[in-house]
Short mmCIF file of N, CA, C and O in Angstrom, two decimals:
data_model
loop_
_atom_site.label_atom_id
_atom_site.label_comp_id
_atom_site.label_asym_id
_atom_site.label_seq_id
_atom_site.Cartn_x
_atom_site.Cartn_y
_atom_site.Cartn_z
N MET A 1080 -9.04 6.77 -7.58
CA MET A 1080 -8.16 6.28 -7.49
C MET A 1080 -6.75 7.28 -7.60
O MET A 1080 -5.74 6.85 -6.59
N VAL A 1081 -6.59 7.83 -8.18
CA VAL A 1081 -5.75 8.85 -8.63
C VAL A 1081 -5.34 9.45 -7.08
O VAL A 1081 -4.50 9.45 -6.89
N ILE A 1082 -6.43 10.03 -6.84
CA ILE A 1082 -6.09 10.99 -5.57
C ILE A 1082 -5.69 10.06 -4.50
O ILE A 1082 -4.47 10.28 -3.62
N PHE A 1083 -6.57 8.82 -4.29
CA PHE A 1083 -5.95 7.86 -3.26
C PHE A 1083 -4.68 7.45 -3.21
O PHE A 1083 -3.80 7.97 -2.09
N TYR A 1084 -4.16 7.36 -4.38
CA TYR A 1084 -2.58 6.54 -4.47
C TYR A 1084 -1.59 7.78 -4.26
O TYR A 1084 -0.77 7.96 -3.92
N ALA A 1085 -1.85 8.78 -4.81
CA ALA A 1085 -1.18 10.04 -5.02
C ALA A 1085 -0.92 10.76 -3.32
O ALA A 1085 0.26 10.88 -3.04
N PHE A 1086 -2.20 10.61 -2.57
CA PHE A 1086 -1.98 10.86 -1.58
C PHE A 1086 -1.30 9.97 -0.30
O PHE A 1086 -0.44 10.45 0.32
N ALA A 1087 -1.50 8.50 -0.61
CA ALA A 1087 -0.75 7.84 -0.17
C ALA A 1087 1.05 8.00 -0.18
O ALA A 1087 1.60 7.80 0.44
N GLY A 1088 1.08 8.07 -1.45
CA GLY A 1088 2.46 8.37 -1.76
C GLY A 1088 3.19 9.51 -1.34
O GLY A 1088 4.34 9.62 -0.71
N ILE A 1089 2.34 10.79 -1.21
CA ILE A 1089 2.80 11.90 -0.84
C ILE A 1089 3.11 11.44 0.84
O ILE A 1089 4.09 12.15 1.27
N ASN A 1090 2.12 10.95 1.80
CA ASN A 1090 2.30 10.57 3.10
C ASN A 1090 3.64 9.64 3.17
O ASN A 1090 4.06 9.96 4.42
N HIS A 1091 4.33 9.03 2.05
CA HIS A 1091 5.52 8.31 2.44
C HIS A 1091 6.69 9.44 2.64
O HIS A 1091 7.43 9.37 3.54
N PHE A 1092 6.31 10.48 2.32
CA PHE A 1092 7.35 11.80 2.42
C PHE A 1092 7.09 12.67 3.72
O PHE A 1092 8.12 12.98 4.23
N LYS A 1093 5.76 12.90 3.65
CA LYS A 1093 5.41 13.81 4.98
C LYS A 1093 5.40 12.87 6.44
O LYS A 1093 5.48 13.50 7.20
N ASN A 1094 5.41 11.59 6.74
CA ASN A 1094 5.20 11.07 7.54
C ASN A 1094 6.15 9.56 7.53
O ASN A 1094 5.34 8.49 7.78
N PRO A 1095 7.14 9.75 7.28
CA PRO A 1095 8.17 8.76 7.12
C PRO A 1095 8.04 7.75 8.27
O PRO A 1095 8.33 6.51 8.18
N LYS A 1096 8.56 8.15 9.30
CA LYS A 1096 8.54 7.62 10.33
C LYS A 1096 7.41 6.39 10.73
O LYS A 1096 7.87 5.81 11.19
N PHE A 1097 6.42 7.01 10.80
CA PHE A 1097 5.38 6.14 10.73
C PHE A 1097 5.52 4.80 9.70
O PHE A 1097 5.37 3.58 10.13
N TYR A 1098 5.83 4.66 8.61
CA TYR A 1098 6.17 3.57 7.33
C TYR A 1098 7.50 2.82 7.83
O TYR A 1098 7.29 1.67 8.14
N ILE A 1099 8.11 3.46 8.53
CA ILE A 1099 9.72 2.92 8.63
C ILE A 1099 9.27 1.97 10.29
O ILE A 1099 9.92 1.01 10.13
N ASN A 1100 8.51 2.80 11.04
CA ASN A 1100 8.14 2.13 11.99
C ASN A 1100 7.48 0.85 11.96
O ASN A 1100 7.49 -0.35 12.95
N ILE A 1101 6.63 0.67 11.04
CA ILE A 1101 5.78 -0.51 11.01
C ILE A 1101 6.65 -1.34 10.02
O ILE A 1101 6.04 -2.80 9.60
N SER A 1102 7.61 -1.24 9.36
CA SER A 1102 8.03 -1.77 8.35
C SER A 1102 8.69 -3.64 9.00
O SER A 1102 9.44 -3.32 10.17
N PRO A 1103 8.30 -4.83 8.62
CA PRO A 1103 8.65 -5.81 9.30
C PRO A 1103 9.99 -6.02 9.07
O PRO A 1103 11.27 -5.23 8.11
N SER A 1104 11.08 -6.74 10.07
CA SER A 1104 12.32 -7.16 10.12
C SER A 1104 12.88 -7.33 8.67
O SER A 1104 13.91 -7.44 8.37
N PHE A 1105 12.55 -8.11 7.73
CA PHE A 1105 12.72 -8.62 6.58
C PHE A 1105 12.93 -7.60 5.44
O PHE A 1105 13.50 -7.98 4.57
N ILE A 1106 12.44 -6.34 5.62
CA ILE A 1106 12.41 -5.43 5.00
C ILE A 1106 13.80 -4.58 5.01
O ILE A 1106 14.27 -3.79 5.91
N PRO A 1107 14.67 -4.59 4.10
CA PRO A 1107 16.09 -4.19 4.01
C PRO A 1107 15.61 -2.64 3.91
O PRO A 1107 15.35 -2.45 3.19
N LYS A 1108 16.78 -1.84 4.85
CA LYS A 1108 16.81 -0.30 4.34
C LYS A 1108 15.49 0.04 4.42
O LYS A 1108 14.83 0.62 3.52
N PRO A 1109 14.57 0.16 5.56
CA PRO A 1109 13.11 0.37 5.39
C PRO A 1109 13.29 2.13 5.01
O PRO A 1109 12.11 2.49 4.67
N ASP A 1110 13.94 2.67 5.54
CA ASP A 1110 13.92 3.98 4.96
C ASP A 1110 14.01 4.50 3.55
O ASP A 1110 13.16 5.34 3.25
N VAL A 1111 15.03 3.83 3.13
CA VAL A 1111 15.00 3.95 1.77
C VAL A 1111 13.86 3.06 0.77
O VAL A 1111 13.01 3.86 0.32
N VAL A 1112 13.21 2.06 1.36
CA VAL A 1112 12.20 1.35 0.28
C VAL A 1112 10.89 2.17 0.78
O VAL A 1112 10.37 2.53 0.06
N ASN A 1113 10.97 2.85 2.01
CA ASN A 1113 9.67 3.77 2.17
C ASN A 1113 9.49 4.71 1.19
O ASN A 1113 8.68 4.83 0.48
N TYR A 1114 10.53 5.53 0.91
CA TYR A 1114 10.62 6.53 -0.40
C TYR A 1114 10.45 6.18 -1.65
O TYR A 1114 9.66 6.52 -2.32
N ILE A 1115 11.30 4.58 -2.29
CA ILE A 1115 10.79 4.13 -3.30
C ILE A 1115 9.39 3.72 -3.47
O ILE A 1115 8.69 4.56 -4.12
N VAL A 1116 8.58 3.52 -2.44
CA VAL A 1116 7.02 2.99 -2.58
C VAL A 1116 6.37 4.21 -2.60
O VAL A 1116 5.40 4.33 -3.44
N GLY A 1117 6.81 5.37 -1.92
CA GLY A 1117 6.21 7.08 -1.97
C GLY A 1117 6.31 7.09 -3.55
O GLY A 1117 5.30 7.52 -4.02
N VAL A 1118 7.47 6.96 -4.24
CA VAL A 1118 7.64 7.12 -5.44
C VAL A 1118 6.62 6.75 -6.45
O VAL A 1118 5.95 6.90 -7.01
N ILE A 1119 7.03 5.28 -5.96
CA ILE A 1119 5.95 4.00 -7.02
C ILE A 1119 4.54 4.76 -6.89
O ILE A 1119 3.86 4.51 -8.03
N GLN A 1120 3.75 4.83 -5.79
CA GLN A 1120 2.63 5.18 -5.59
C GLN A 1120 2.27 6.50 -6.23
O GLN A 1120 1.09 6.55 -6.74
N ILE A 1121 2.84 7.43 -6.39
CA ILE A 1121 2.79 8.66 -6.91
C ILE A 1121 2.99 8.27 -8.30
O ILE A 1121 1.83 8.81 -9.22
N VAL A 1122 3.59 7.76 -9.26
CA VAL A 1122 4.06 7.70 -10.57
C VAL A 1122 3.01 6.91 -10.87
O VAL A 1122 2.14 6.82 -11.87
N LEU A 1123 2.13 5.63 -10.09
CA LEU A 1123 1.45 4.90 -10.63
C LEU A 1123 -0.07 5.47 -10.55
O LEU A 1123 -0.98 5.45 -11.26
N ALA A 1124 -0.39 6.39 -9.63
CA ALA A 1124 -1.46 7.48 -9.29
C ALA A 1124 -1.29 8.22 -10.77
O ALA A 1124 -2.53 8.48 -11.70
N ILE A 1125 -0.47 8.90 -11.41
CA ILE A 1125 -0.08 9.56 -12.36
C ILE A 1125 -0.66 8.84 -13.94
O ILE A 1125 -1.34 9.00 -14.50
N GLY A 1126 -0.21 7.47 -13.39
CA GLY A 1126 -0.49 6.42 -14.30
C GLY A 1126 -1.51 6.23 -14.75
O GLY A 1126 -2.58 5.94 -15.77
N VAL A 1127 -2.49 5.75 -13.51
CA VAL A 1127 -4.18 5.81 -13.67
C VAL A 1127 -4.65 6.99 -14.24
O VAL A 1127 -5.82 6.77 -14.97
N ALA A 1128 -4.30 7.99 -14.24
CA ALA A 1128 -4.88 9.23 -14.30
C ALA A 1128 -4.67 9.54 -16.07
O ALA A 1128 -5.72 10.08 -16.74
N ILE A 1129 -3.89 9.08 -16.51
CA ILE A 1129 -3.69 8.66 -18.23
C ILE A 1129 -4.09 7.66 -18.74
O ILE A 1129 -4.18 6.49 -18.57
N PRO A 1130 -5.33 7.88 -19.79
CA PRO A 1130 -6.03 6.42 -20.65
C PRO A 1130 -5.14 5.72 -20.78
O PRO A 1130 -5.04 4.39 -20.91
N THR A 1131 -4.06 6.41 -21.68
CA THR A 1131 -3.01 5.24 -22.51
C THR A 1131 -2.18 4.44 -21.57
O THR A 1131 -1.74 3.76 -21.92
N THR A 1132 -1.90 4.98 -20.14
CA THR A 1132 -1.41 4.29 -19.04
C THR A 1132 -2.01 3.62 -18.18
O THR A 1132 -1.34 2.96 -17.23
N ARG A 1133 -3.47 3.88 -18.14
CA ARG A 1133 -4.18 3.07 -16.98
C ARG A 1133 -4.29 1.87 -16.67
O ARG A 1133 -4.02 1.43 -15.86
N TYR A 1134 -4.10 0.73 -18.36
CA TYR A 1134 -4.06 -0.54 -17.67
C TYR A 1134 -2.77 -0.86 -16.89
O TYR A 1134 -2.85 -1.49 -16.22
N ILE A 1135 -1.49 -0.35 -17.34
CA ILE A 1135 -0.40 -1.26 -17.22
C ILE A 1135 -0.18 -0.44 -15.33
O ILE A 1135 -0.21 -1.22 -14.89
N ALA A 1136 -0.91 0.73 -15.21
CA ALA A 1136 -0.56 1.35 -13.99
C ALA A 1136 -1.42 0.53 -12.84
O ALA A 1136 -0.93 0.12 -11.88
N SER A 1137 -2.74 0.26 -13.29
CA SER A 1137 -3.91 -0.50 -12.33
C SER A 1137 -3.02 -1.64 -12.27
O SER A 1137 -3.26 -2.45 -11.13
N ASN A 1138 -2.65 -2.50 -13.02
CA ASN A 1138 -2.12 -3.66 -12.97
C ASN A 1138 -0.68 -3.61 -11.93
O ASN A 1138 -0.84 -4.72 -11.17
N LEU A 1139 -0.05 -2.77 -12.10
CA LEU A 1139 1.20 -2.59 -11.28
C LEU A 1139 0.60 -2.30 -10.10
O LEU A 1139 1.48 -2.66 -9.11
N ILE A 1140 -0.57 -1.67 -9.79
CA ILE A 1140 -1.05 -1.28 -8.39
C ILE A 1140 -1.54 -2.99 -7.82
O ILE A 1140 -1.09 -2.81 -6.81
N ILE A 1141 -2.33 -3.71 -8.85
CA ILE A 1141 -2.38 -4.99 -8.20
C ILE A 1141 -1.15 -5.59 -7.86
O ILE A 1141 -1.12 -6.27 -6.27
N ALA A 1142 0.05 -5.53 -8.64
CA ALA A 1142 1.27 -6.40 -8.26
C ALA A 1142 1.58 -5.65 -6.76
O ALA A 1142 2.17 -6.60 -5.98
N MET A 1143 1.56 -4.42 -6.52
CA MET A 1143 2.37 -3.67 -5.64
C MET A 1143 1.13 -4.28 -4.37
O MET A 1143 2.10 -4.71 -3.13
N LEU A 1144 -0.11 -4.16 -4.26
CA LEU A 1144 -1.05 -4.36 -3.24
C LEU A 1144 -0.57 -6.14 -2.85
O LEU A 1144 -0.86 -6.47 -1.86
N VAL A 1145 -0.45 -7.03 -3.97
CA VAL A 1145 0.02 -8.31 -3.57
C VAL A 1145 1.19 -8.49 -2.75
O VAL A 1145 1.31 -9.18 -1.84
N VAL A 1146 2.26 -7.56 -3.18
CA VAL A 1146 3.47 -7.38 -2.72
C VAL A 1146 2.96 -7.13 -0.75
O VAL A 1146 3.58 -7.59 -0.03
N PHE A 1147 2.30 -5.95 -0.84
CA PHE A 1147 1.85 -5.57 0.51
C PHE A 1147 0.98 -6.69 1.27
O PHE A 1147 1.26 -6.25 2.55
N LEU A 1148 0.49 -7.55 0.45
CA LEU A 1148 0.03 -8.55 1.56
C LEU A 1148 1.10 -9.35 2.56
O LEU A 1148 0.46 -9.65 3.63
N SER A 1149 2.02 -9.47 2.09
CA SER A 1149 3.21 -10.12 2.75
C SER A 1149 3.43 -9.44 4.33
O SER A 1149 3.61 -9.79 5.06
N VAL A 1150 3.49 -7.88 4.15
CA VAL A 1150 3.31 -7.31 5.20
C VAL A 1150 2.43 -7.57 5.87
O VAL A 1150 2.67 -7.29 7.64
N HIS A 1151 1.28 -7.14 5.55
CA HIS A 1151 -0.23 -7.33 6.31
C HIS A 1151 -0.16 -8.87 7.17
O HIS A 1151 -0.65 -8.84 8.19
N ILE A 1152 0.09 -9.79 6.75
CA ILE A 1152 -0.14 -11.08 6.96
C ILE A 1152 1.20 -11.28 8.15
O ILE A 1152 1.05 -11.50 9.35
N THR A 1153 2.49 -10.73 7.94
CA THR A 1153 3.49 -10.39 8.86
C THR A 1153 3.12 -9.52 10.28
O THR A 1153 3.27 -10.19 11.33
N HIS A 1154 2.49 -8.71 9.91
CA HIS A 1154 1.72 -7.99 10.88
C HIS A 1154 0.89 -8.76 11.68
O HIS A 1154 0.68 -8.40 13.12
N LEU A 1155 -0.21 -9.42 11.44
CA LEU A 1155 -0.83 -10.17 11.92
C LEU A 1155 -0.01 -11.42 12.83
O LEU A 1155 -0.54 -11.62 14.23
N ILE A 1156 1.11 -12.00 12.23
CA ILE A 1156 1.89 -12.66 13.56
C ILE A 1156 2.48 -11.92 14.44
O ILE A 1156 2.88 -12.41 15.29
N TYR A 1157 3.31 -11.03 13.81
CA TYR A 1157 4.38 -9.84 14.42
C TYR A 1157 3.81 -8.86 14.75
O TYR A 1157 4.45 -7.78 13.92
N PRO A 1158 2.59 -8.26 15.64
CA PRO A 1158 2.08 -6.91 15.59
C PRO A 1158 3.13 -5.72 15.89
O PRO A 1158 4.00 -5.89 16.68
N PRO A 1159 2.95 -4.90 14.92
CA PRO A 1159 4.05 -3.67 15.58
C PRO A 1159 3.24 -2.96 16.67
O PRO A 1159 2.46 -3.13 17.18
N LYS A 1160 4.58 -2.45 17.35
CA LYS A 1160 3.83 -1.47 18.75
C LYS A 1160 2.77 -0.74 18.70
O LYS A 1160 2.10 -0.63 19.39
N MET A 1161 2.84 0.14 17.64
CA MET A 1161 1.73 0.95 17.53
C MET A 1161 0.16 0.26 17.38
O MET A 1161 -0.71 0.98 17.23
N ALA A 1162 0.27 -1.07 17.09
CA ALA A 1162 -0.87 -1.95 17.08
C ALA A 1162 -1.82 -2.50 18.26
O ALA A 1162 -2.56 -3.14 18.21
N GLU A 1163 -0.62 -2.00 19.37
CA GLU A 1163 -1.20 -2.76 20.50
C GLU A 1163 -2.89 -2.23 20.94
O GLU A 1163 -2.89 -1.04 20.88
N GLY A 1164 -3.75 -2.93 21.48
CA GLY A 1164 -4.92 -2.71 21.60
C GLY A 1164 -5.71 -2.74 20.41
O GLY A 1164 -7.03 -2.43 20.55
N LYS A 1165 -5.10 -3.06 19.04
CA LYS A 1165 -5.75 -2.63 17.90
C LYS A 1165 -5.61 -3.74 16.79
O LYS A 1165 -5.63 -3.35 15.61
N TYR A 1166 -5.45 -5.02 17.28
CA TYR A 1166 -5.14 -5.71 16.58
C TYR A 1166 -6.43 -5.97 15.35
O TYR A 1166 -6.06 -6.40 14.37
N TRP A 1167 -7.83 -5.77 15.69
CA TRP A 1167 -8.42 -5.56 14.96
C TRP A 1167 -8.44 -5.16 13.53
O TRP A 1167 -8.87 -5.34 12.40
N LEU A 1168 -7.67 -3.95 13.65
CA LEU A 1168 -7.21 -2.80 12.42
C LEU A 1168 -6.49 -3.75 11.62
O LEU A 1168 -6.31 -3.85 10.73
N LEU A 1169 -5.44 -4.80 11.99
CA LEU A 1169 -4.52 -5.54 11.44
C LEU A 1169 -5.44 -6.59 10.50
O LEU A 1169 -5.13 -7.06 9.44
N ILE A 1170 -6.56 -7.06 11.26
CA ILE A 1170 -7.06 -8.06 10.58
C ILE A 1170 -7.99 -7.60 9.41
O ILE A 1170 -7.94 -7.81 8.55
N LEU A 1171 -8.33 -6.25 10.17
CA LEU A 1171 -9.32 -5.45 8.73
C LEU A 1171 -8.53 -5.08 7.49
O LEU A 1171 -9.11 -5.30 6.56
N ARG A 1172 -7.41 -4.84 7.86
CA ARG A 1172 -6.29 -4.80 6.40
C ARG A 1172 -6.65 -5.77 5.35
O ARG A 1172 -6.43 -5.04 4.27
N ILE A 1173 -6.71 -6.35 5.84
CA ILE A 1173 -6.71 -8.06 4.77
C ILE A 1173 -7.86 -7.77 3.79
O ILE A 1173 -7.59 -7.77 2.55
N PRO A 1174 -9.00 -7.97 4.41
CA PRO A 1174 -10.04 -7.87 3.47
C PRO A 1174 -9.91 -6.45 2.78
O PRO A 1174 -10.40 -6.30 1.22
N ILE A 1175 -9.67 -5.36 3.03
CA ILE A 1175 -9.26 -3.88 2.50
C ILE A 1175 -8.59 -4.25 1.38
O ILE A 1175 -8.68 -3.60 0.27
N GLN A 1176 -7.41 -4.84 1.79
CA GLN A 1176 -6.44 -4.97 0.62
C GLN A 1176 -7.20 -5.85 -0.71
O GLN A 1176 -6.90 -5.27 -1.80
N PHE A 1177 -8.03 -6.75 -0.36
CA PHE A 1177 -8.46 -7.53 -1.78
C PHE A 1177 -9.41 -6.63 -2.55
O PHE A 1177 -9.70 -6.71 -3.63
N LEU A 1178 -10.31 -5.87 -1.39
CA LEU A 1178 -11.07 -4.65 -2.27
C LEU A 1178 -10.36 -3.68 -3.10
O LEU A 1178 -10.59 -3.45 -4.28
N LEU A 1179 -9.09 -3.18 -2.54
CA LEU A 1179 -8.28 -2.34 -3.08
C LEU A 1179 -7.70 -3.25 -4.48
O LEU A 1179 -7.66 -2.53 -5.65
N ILE A 1180 -7.61 -4.34 -4.27
CA ILE A 1180 -7.26 -5.46 -5.56
C ILE A 1180 -8.19 -4.70 -6.90
O ILE A 1180 -8.24 -4.84 -7.73
N PHE A 1181 -9.51 -5.26 -6.11
CA PHE A 1181 -10.50 -5.36 -7.15
C PHE A 1181 -10.80 -4.22 -7.72
O PHE A 1181 -11.22 -3.73 -8.76
N TRP A 1182 -10.54 -2.84 -6.87
CA TRP A 1182 -10.69 -1.69 -7.28
C TRP A 1182 -10.15 -1.42 -8.67
O TRP A 1182 -10.24 -0.90 -9.29
N ALA A 1183 -8.81 -1.57 -8.20
CA ALA A 1183 -7.59 -1.27 -9.50
C ALA A 1183 -7.79 -2.54 -10.44
O ALA A 1183 -7.66 -1.69 -11.60
N TYR A 1184 -8.36 -3.49 -10.44
CA TYR A 1184 -8.97 -4.32 -11.45
C TYR A 1184 -9.68 -3.49 -12.21
O TYR A 1184 -9.91 -3.59 -13.38
N LYS A 1185 -11.05 -3.32 -11.61
CA LYS A 1185 -12.15 -2.42 -12.43
C LYS A 1185 -11.54 -1.38 -13.16
O LYS A 1185 -12.16 -1.05 -14.00
N VAL A 1186 -10.59 -0.71 -12.48
CA VAL A 1186 -10.49 0.62 -13.17
C VAL A 1186 -9.43 0.15 -14.05
O VAL A 1186 -9.55 1.07 -15.63
N SER A 1187 -8.69 -0.96 -14.22
CA SER A 1187 -7.73 -1.46 -15.42
C SER A 1187 -8.80 -1.60 -16.64
O SER A 1187 -8.56 -1.74 -17.68
N GLN A 1188 -10.12 -1.97 -16.52
CA GLN A 1188 -11.25 -2.29 -17.68
C GLN A 1188 -11.91 -1.02 -18.33
O GLN A 1188 -12.19 -0.87 -19.17
N PHE A 1189 -11.52 0.23 -17.52
CA PHE A 1189 -11.66 1.51 -18.41
C PHE A 1189 -10.89 1.88 -19.29
O PHE A 1189 -9.97 1.75 -19.33
#
């Protein structure tokens, strides 16, 4: 989980255009939000790596993933241009999100 979220967070800095282009219109200042999310993911990855902060970091990951569900659901209704012909990926992200939430919950129990 540490590697997964650290990589995801770093990717927000390496490939910001990707995230900015898929940001729904209700996201204010998507460029700023992109970098904030990247920092949050990196900090939470570090938090999961440390036994004394693992519980809170895992629960914050769950909260973050629940918030991200609003973006995934919005994409089902208003697909981003990059998803043309790949609607199945937008659908697949919903159950994956729940698997990630379950994974974070299990990690919080260690």
